[in-house]
Amino acid sequence: MTYNLYKIVLSTVLVAGMGFTLRADNPASSGQEPDAADITEAVDEEELQMLAGGVVIPDEADDIDIPIPSFIHRASNHIIYNGADWSGLRKAFLESATSPVSIVHIGDSHIQADISTGTVRELLQYDFGNAGRGLVSPLKMSGTNEPADYTFNSRSPWNTVKLMSPNWRQTVGFTGASIRPTSNTSEITIGTSGKDDYNPFSSVTIFHNGKLTVKGITDENGNSLSFRSIPSRDYTQIMLPSPQTKISVDFTSAGDLTMFGATLSGDRPGLFYHAIGNNGAAYETYNRIGNVGAGISPLRPSLVIISLGTNEAFGRLDTGAFARSIDRLVSNIRAANPDALLLLTTPMECHKRVTKTRKVRVKNKKGRYRTVTRTSRSYSVNPNIAPLRKAILDYGKDNGIAVYDWYDVAGGSGASSSWISNGLFANDRVHHTHKGYNLEGRLLYEALMDAIRSANQ
């Protein structure tokens, strides 16, 4: 089937309101929670460091067409509009055969790994066409994990900072990653993975502060390419003579250059699904950047999804301050992207490590008794997730912003035990396994497709 014919068939499907039906299986019985007696509720510094570490990304993804377990609340898997008009987004998707539609998804380590978002990207691009890989960030260069489907590296030395660094010695951009060349002449290599040779790009937009002057472009075989460089205040676009999967950019700067990322575009219709994720991130850490809205504006998003709240649940609970943090980020994004819809997602139930202490009397070698404190660690449901979920739901309702209640969709209260027993949670009981992230991405895709088909008709 040709691409144009496929698009006509797809449009007919959307108008008719047809969708996907997935299988369901029976999960194993859920695990038991630890005894609540003598449990000390305290912030676990080791656990916070674990959260900042994020997800280890396997080399190869599992099958994304997985069964949907029976504990998933399929009836809740839809967007709560809260009065927001999504008809414009529906129109943008229906016109994606001639003009690319762009989604920006902002979050924490759940998003940085780009497993769930990669699943959404793959499925939506299958339906609407692949406009390009979209946004890529120098995450590995800045000292953290990076998705496996792209390359962003350099042979030159750079000074680097990441979003969760305690001190920023240089500007951190909207991606949360920041790299600064140590000399005025340098190079950067950007491309898609060799496994994804179907995803070539014909233009690259590099986001940066300071002046960048492109001196030369070579392909992955070292051959020089002709190019056209189009500078702007916050980015430089590089137009290539033919589609490429990897290029090296030789450039000069004046000592004030800081790079934050790049977009890879095929300059063709379809869909972009840009993911911005940072391990350990919260609403306030993105607010610390101060210009996230202006940063994503060149991506021309029709929809901005914000998936945060998990990391806030591992600190002291203050729902009032949390709501104000949501409002600051939402207001910043709205001011620079007035035509973009926003979608907030709630975090699902997870566990936290708890410390159990008890005093016991022990006898030493001389037969004397003394009292000692014994400490053991276990896991329990994180009690802060539920009130933070409610705060997101309330904020969306009060401000006319759509919400995707992932907490409810994933299974609601008690879901974490089901996810653990079904091999969907990682050992830390906060992050998911690859299979779990694929399931999350599949369900979000279904909810978005439902919204695209039915929004405000």
XYZ file of C-alpha atoms in Angstrom:
457
model
C 0.000 0.000 0.000
C 1.412 3.376 -0.939
C 1.893 6.033 1.745
C -0.801 8.382 0.365
C -3.332 5.598 -0.027
C -2.527 4.406 3.485
C -3.184 7.911 4.813
C -6.586 8.019 3.085
C -7.533 4.680 4.617
C -6.314 5.867 8.044
C -8.365 9.070 7.842
C -11.423 6.989 7.061
C -10.684 4.815 10.089
C -10.345 7.872 12.326
C -13.623 9.386 11.159
C -15.411 6.067 11.531
C -14.104 5.765 15.093
C -12.546 2.339 14.730
C -9.733 1.264 17.054
C -7.534 -1.516 18.370
C -8.608 -4.408 20.571
C -5.896 -6.084 22.627
C -5.819 -9.397 24.435
C -6.107 -9.830 28.196
C -4.593 -12.473 30.455
C -4.892 -13.435 34.099
C -2.191 -12.066 36.383
C -0.605 -14.007 39.157
C -1.630 -13.316 42.726
C -0.261 -10.128 44.252
C 2.512 -10.076 46.849
C 2.139 -9.306 50.557
C 2.991 -5.921 52.044
C 5.440 -5.827 54.983
C 4.145 -5.383 58.514
C 3.637 -1.688 59.273
C 4.751 -1.918 62.895
C 7.965 -0.149 63.851
C 8.413 1.269 60.350
C 10.375 4.507 60.272
C 9.179 6.986 57.624
C 12.304 8.836 56.544
C 13.832 10.074 53.327
C 16.283 7.379 52.212
C 19.304 9.144 50.698
C 20.447 5.910 49.083
C 17.031 5.531 47.491
C 17.091 9.105 46.194
C 20.452 8.386 44.557
C 18.919 5.278 43.025
C 16.067 7.328 41.587
C 18.542 9.793 40.106
C 20.305 6.874 38.439
C 17.325 6.086 36.216
C 16.762 3.025 34.076
C 19.377 0.746 32.555
C 18.414 0.438 28.900
C 18.680 -3.020 27.286
C 20.184 -3.255 23.821
C 17.018 -4.649 22.290
C 13.367 -3.981 23.076
C 10.839 -6.683 23.866
C 7.777 -7.171 21.690
C 5.534 -4.132 22.140
C 2.367 -5.999 21.169
C 1.985 -7.556 24.604
C -1.157 -8.830 26.318
C -2.999 -6.392 28.571
C -3.263 -7.872 32.103
C -6.708 -8.062 33.682
C -5.725 -5.744 36.553
C -5.305 -2.851 34.101
C -8.356 -0.554 34.224
C -9.146 -0.514 30.515
C -12.376 1.429 31.087
C -10.320 4.299 32.554
C -7.844 4.412 29.677
C -8.926 7.717 28.188
C -8.098 11.404 28.437
C -10.013 13.432 31.027
C -10.553 16.640 29.035
C -11.637 18.912 31.907
C -13.324 21.153 29.345
C -10.251 21.525 27.119
C -11.023 21.616 23.403
C -9.008 18.914 21.664
C -10.666 19.288 18.263
C -7.650 21.257 16.999
C -5.350 18.341 17.815
C -7.669 15.967 15.980
C -7.499 18.293 12.971
C -3.684 18.439 13.169
C -3.477 14.643 13.119
C -5.859 14.358 10.207
C -3.699 16.857 8.285
C -0.421 15.099 9.146
C -0.219 13.731 5.578
C 0.678 17.225 4.396
C 2.000 18.985 7.530
C 3.882 17.258 10.377
C 2.240 17.120 13.794
C 4.493 17.483 16.845
C 4.153 16.126 20.390
C 6.581 17.005 23.202
C 6.651 14.693 26.237
C 8.456 16.034 29.344
C 9.278 13.915 32.389
C 11.734 12.210 34.698
C 13.659 8.923 34.459
C 10.530 7.145 33.207
C 10.838 9.365 30.122
C 14.639 9.659 29.877
C 14.922 5.958 29.138
C 12.583 6.551 26.152
C 11.149 3.043 26.349
C 7.494 3.912 26.952
C 7.736 7.086 24.855
C 9.597 5.135 22.188
C 6.668 2.721 22.063
C 4.197 5.594 21.666
C 6.410 7.131 18.975
C 6.675 3.891 17.038
C 2.951 3.177 17.119
C 1.846 6.717 16.259
C 4.390 6.975 13.452
C 3.167 3.663 12.096
C -0.298 5.196 11.911
C 0.550 8.734 10.808
C 3.970 8.549 9.197
C 7.511 9.109 10.435
C 8.498 12.775 10.145
C 11.847 12.020 11.781
C 13.488 10.905 15.018
C 12.923 14.344 16.486
C 14.699 15.656 19.562
C 17.933 14.042 20.743
C 20.007 15.237 23.693
C 23.665 14.817 24.712
C 22.689 12.786 27.759
C 25.626 10.388 27.673
C 28.067 13.254 27.182
C 26.580 14.991 30.215
C 27.177 11.883 32.340
C 23.922 9.926 32.335
C 22.095 7.195 30.416
C 20.883 7.769 26.885
C 18.375 6.001 24.596
C 19.978 3.454 22.303
C 18.416 4.609 19.038
C 20.581 7.692 18.475
C 24.161 8.937 18.685
C 25.262 12.271 20.176
C 28.998 12.301 20.852
C 32.276 14.015 20.117
C 36.003 13.364 19.898
C 36.639 16.809 21.378
C 36.704 17.644 25.116
C 33.619 19.359 26.583
C 32.482 20.747 29.907
C 29.173 19.136 30.827
C 26.301 19.676 33.253
C 23.052 17.760 33.698
C 19.739 18.937 35.138
C 20.167 17.311 38.552
C 23.724 18.565 39.085
C 23.714 20.512 42.363
C 25.676 23.399 40.860
C 25.304 24.647 37.308
C 28.596 26.116 36.116
C 27.004 26.867 32.739
C 23.556 27.407 31.251
C 21.242 24.399 31.250
C 18.759 24.395 28.396
C 15.253 23.016 28.057
C 16.497 19.441 27.486
C 18.182 19.338 30.900
C 21.559 18.533 29.318
C 24.304 21.081 28.716
C 27.655 20.705 26.961
C 30.240 23.427 26.306
C 33.317 22.935 24.075
C 36.627 23.639 25.753
C 38.143 25.132 22.595
C 36.941 27.480 19.869
C 37.256 24.752 17.223
C 35.397 21.509 17.824
C 33.134 18.843 16.320
C 29.993 16.943 17.221
C 28.605 13.702 15.763
C 24.831 13.226 15.646
C 22.812 10.421 14.099
C 20.329 7.604 14.408
C 21.244 4.065 15.367
C 22.390 1.672 12.693
C 19.475 -0.556 13.665
C 17.112 2.222 12.594
C 18.268 2.729 9.004
C 14.635 3.464 8.104
C 14.956 6.750 10.030
C 17.225 9.005 7.939
C 17.183 12.776 8.295
C 17.769 15.571 5.817
C 18.041 18.470 8.263
C 19.453 18.932 11.761
C 18.557 21.765 14.110
C 21.096 22.277 16.907
C 19.813 24.105 19.997
C 22.378 26.286 21.726
C 23.318 29.531 23.428
C 26.096 31.660 21.985
C 27.417 31.764 18.454
C 27.992 28.618 16.414
C 29.619 28.783 12.962
C 29.437 25.570 10.933
C 32.619 24.990 8.934
C 32.053 21.566 7.457
C 29.826 18.468 7.424
C 30.932 14.883 6.800
C 28.810 11.745 6.512
C 29.362 8.544 8.475
C 32.001 7.428 5.943
C 33.958 10.653 6.294
C 32.849 12.114 2.976
C 32.364 15.882 2.859
C 28.803 17.036 2.278
C 27.525 20.292 0.896
C 25.188 22.017 3.326
C 23.288 25.183 4.078
C 23.495 26.636 7.577
C 20.627 28.838 8.786
C 21.465 30.545 12.111
C 18.859 31.843 14.531
C 18.984 33.244 18.039
C 18.552 29.955 19.918
C 19.377 27.366 17.287
C 21.131 26.671 13.998
C 19.473 24.641 11.256
C 21.649 22.598 8.897
C 20.109 21.577 5.577
C 21.687 18.504 3.961
C 21.823 17.596 0.251
C 20.494 14.067 0.813
C 19.101 11.939 3.667
C 21.714 10.766 6.180
C 21.790 8.550 9.256
C 24.878 10.120 10.860
C 26.854 13.314 10.347
C 29.814 15.046 11.982
C 29.653 18.818 12.299
C 32.895 20.807 12.416
C 32.362 24.262 13.858
C 33.938 27.253 15.528
C 32.622 29.302 18.420
C 33.563 32.430 20.325
C 33.857 30.847 23.776
C 30.217 31.455 24.710
C 28.701 28.370 23.047
C 26.583 25.896 25.030
C 24.637 23.081 23.309
C 21.468 21.437 24.630
C 20.359 19.037 21.908
C 19.222 18.719 18.312
C 16.239 17.653 16.237
C 16.584 15.204 13.369
C 13.995 15.800 10.658
C 13.221 13.943 7.487
C 11.526 17.076 6.107
C 8.528 14.933 5.291
C 4.952 14.708 6.590
C 4.007 12.532 9.512
C 4.575 12.815 13.233
C 7.318 13.920 15.629
C 7.261 12.553 19.179
C 9.920 14.460 21.121
C 10.872 13.092 24.555
C 12.597 15.213 27.223
C 13.444 13.163 30.326
C 15.873 13.621 33.197
C 16.610 11.188 35.999
C 15.444 12.502 39.371
C 13.540 15.423 37.834
C 10.509 17.119 39.384
C 8.345 20.082 38.435
C 10.640 22.400 40.394
C 13.796 21.228 38.639
C 12.294 22.123 35.261
C 11.155 25.422 36.762
C 14.788 25.989 37.724
C 15.667 26.100 34.008
C 13.258 28.989 33.668
C 12.666 28.896 29.908
C 11.369 25.425 29.094
C 8.414 26.910 27.231
C 10.605 29.074 25.001
C 12.987 26.143 24.496
C 10.347 23.797 23.101
C 8.638 26.505 21.037
C 10.754 25.849 17.886
C 9.475 22.245 18.019
C 6.010 23.696 17.253
C 4.152 21.313 19.553
C 0.464 20.692 19.066
C 0.476 18.779 22.354
C 2.780 18.957 25.390
C 2.582 16.020 27.812
C 4.028 16.427 31.314
C 4.722 13.250 33.307
C 6.169 14.221 36.685
C 5.365 13.604 40.346
C 7.178 10.365 41.163
C 10.293 12.046 42.554
C 8.266 14.537 44.605
C 6.774 11.510 46.374
C 10.175 10.660 47.860
C 10.549 13.971 49.664
C 8.453 15.745 52.256
C 4.827 15.937 51.147
C 3.497 19.443 50.505
C 0.611 19.320 48.035
C 0.196 23.113 48.100
C 3.797 23.697 47.036
C 3.440 20.881 44.503
C 0.397 22.534 42.897
C 2.253 25.835 42.705
C 5.172 24.081 40.988
C 2.780 22.596 38.437
C 1.312 26.020 37.795
C 4.724 27.635 37.248
C 5.756 25.085 34.639
C 2.351 25.058 32.931
C 2.280 28.867 32.800
C 5.812 28.975 31.378
C 4.929 26.487 28.637
C 1.599 28.140 27.822
C 3.112 31.619 27.541
C 5.518 30.536 24.796
C 3.211 27.975 23.151
C -0.292 29.478 23.281
C -1.700 27.148 20.617
C -0.414 23.926 22.194
C -2.666 21.672 24.230
C -1.361 20.400 27.562
C -1.808 16.961 29.061
C -0.776 16.155 32.633
C -0.275 12.534 33.661
C -0.435 11.159 37.185
C 2.251 8.830 38.568
C 1.221 5.262 39.311
C 1.526 3.596 42.697
C 5.077 2.558 43.558
C 7.029 1.444 46.599
C 9.585 3.097 48.821
C 12.206 1.520 50.988
C 11.390 1.639 54.675
C 13.617 1.010 57.653
C 12.442 -1.219 60.477
C 14.317 -0.913 63.775
C 13.985 -2.900 66.984
C 15.943 -3.133 70.196
C 17.156 -6.554 71.297
C 19.246 -7.815 74.194
C 22.292 -9.833 73.256
C 24.832 -11.668 75.364
C 28.531 -11.201 74.791
C 31.316 -13.740 75.274
C 31.583 -12.855 78.960
C 27.946 -13.641 79.518
C 26.904 -10.033 79.951
C 23.781 -8.643 78.303
C 23.476 -5.353 76.487
C 20.799 -3.685 74.376
C 21.529 -3.157 70.687
C 19.502 -1.763 67.806
C 18.906 -4.009 64.842
C 17.936 -2.441 61.495
C 16.342 -4.105 58.500
C 15.053 -2.689 55.241
C 11.981 -3.632 53.271
C 9.487 -2.044 50.872
C 6.040 -0.581 51.319
C 3.612 1.388 49.153
C 4.740 5.006 48.945
C 1.906 6.873 50.712
C 2.754 10.184 49.009
C 1.801 9.043 45.515
C -1.968 9.077 46.104
C -2.202 12.689 47.398
C 0.118 13.924 44.626
C -2.069 12.156 42.093
C -5.100 13.927 43.552
C -3.275 17.269 43.383
C -2.650 16.758 39.647
C -6.261 15.744 39.048
C -7.500 18.778 40.997
C -5.151 21.161 39.197
C -6.285 19.898 35.810
C -9.949 20.182 36.756
C -9.563 23.676 38.234
C -7.566 25.009 35.271
C -9.227 23.337 32.309
C -6.214 21.158 31.490
C -6.602 17.573 30.323
C -5.266 14.776 32.544
C -4.321 11.183 31.827
C -4.799 9.347 35.116
C -2.068 6.741 34.769
C -2.503 5.907 38.472
C -6.021 4.638 37.786
C -5.257 3.070 34.409
C -2.308 1.090 35.819
C -4.587 -0.524 38.380
C -5.200 2.091 41.069
C -4.546 1.332 44.715
C -2.715 -1.986 45.015
C -1.464 -1.895 41.421
C 2.192 -2.004 42.451
C 1.849 -5.511 43.889
C 0.238 -6.721 40.666
C 2.978 -5.127 38.576
C 5.658 -6.731 40.762
C 4.129 -10.215 40.590
C 3.749 -9.935 36.817
C 7.347 -8.894 36.170
C 6.440 -5.338 35.148
C 8.318 -3.519 37.923
C 12.105 -3.378 38.174
C 13.828 -4.485 41.368
C 13.674 -0.957 42.818
C 9.839 -1.115 42.643
C 9.716 2.395 41.194
C 10.884 1.957 37.609
C 9.379 -0.571 35.236
C 10.919 -3.440 33.366
C 11.207 -3.059 29.611
C 7.979 -5.024 29.295
C 6.297 -2.722 31.802
C 7.335 0.408 29.917
C 6.128 -1.108 26.659
C 2.768 -1.767 28.312
C 2.615 1.828 29.598
C 3.430 3.190 26.156
C 0.864 0.945 24.497
C -1.872 2.145 26.835
C -0.998 5.839 26.407
C -1.044 5.314 22.646
C -4.540 3.825 22.898
C -5.741 6.770 24.994
C -4.303 9.283 22.521
C -5.848 7.455 19.583
C -9.202 7.475 21.340
C -8.836 11.217 21.885
C -7.850 11.815 18.257
C -10.845 9.847 17.015
C -13.452 11.346 19.295
C -12.232 14.703 20.649
C -15.009 17.293 20.703
C -16.741 15.991 17.569
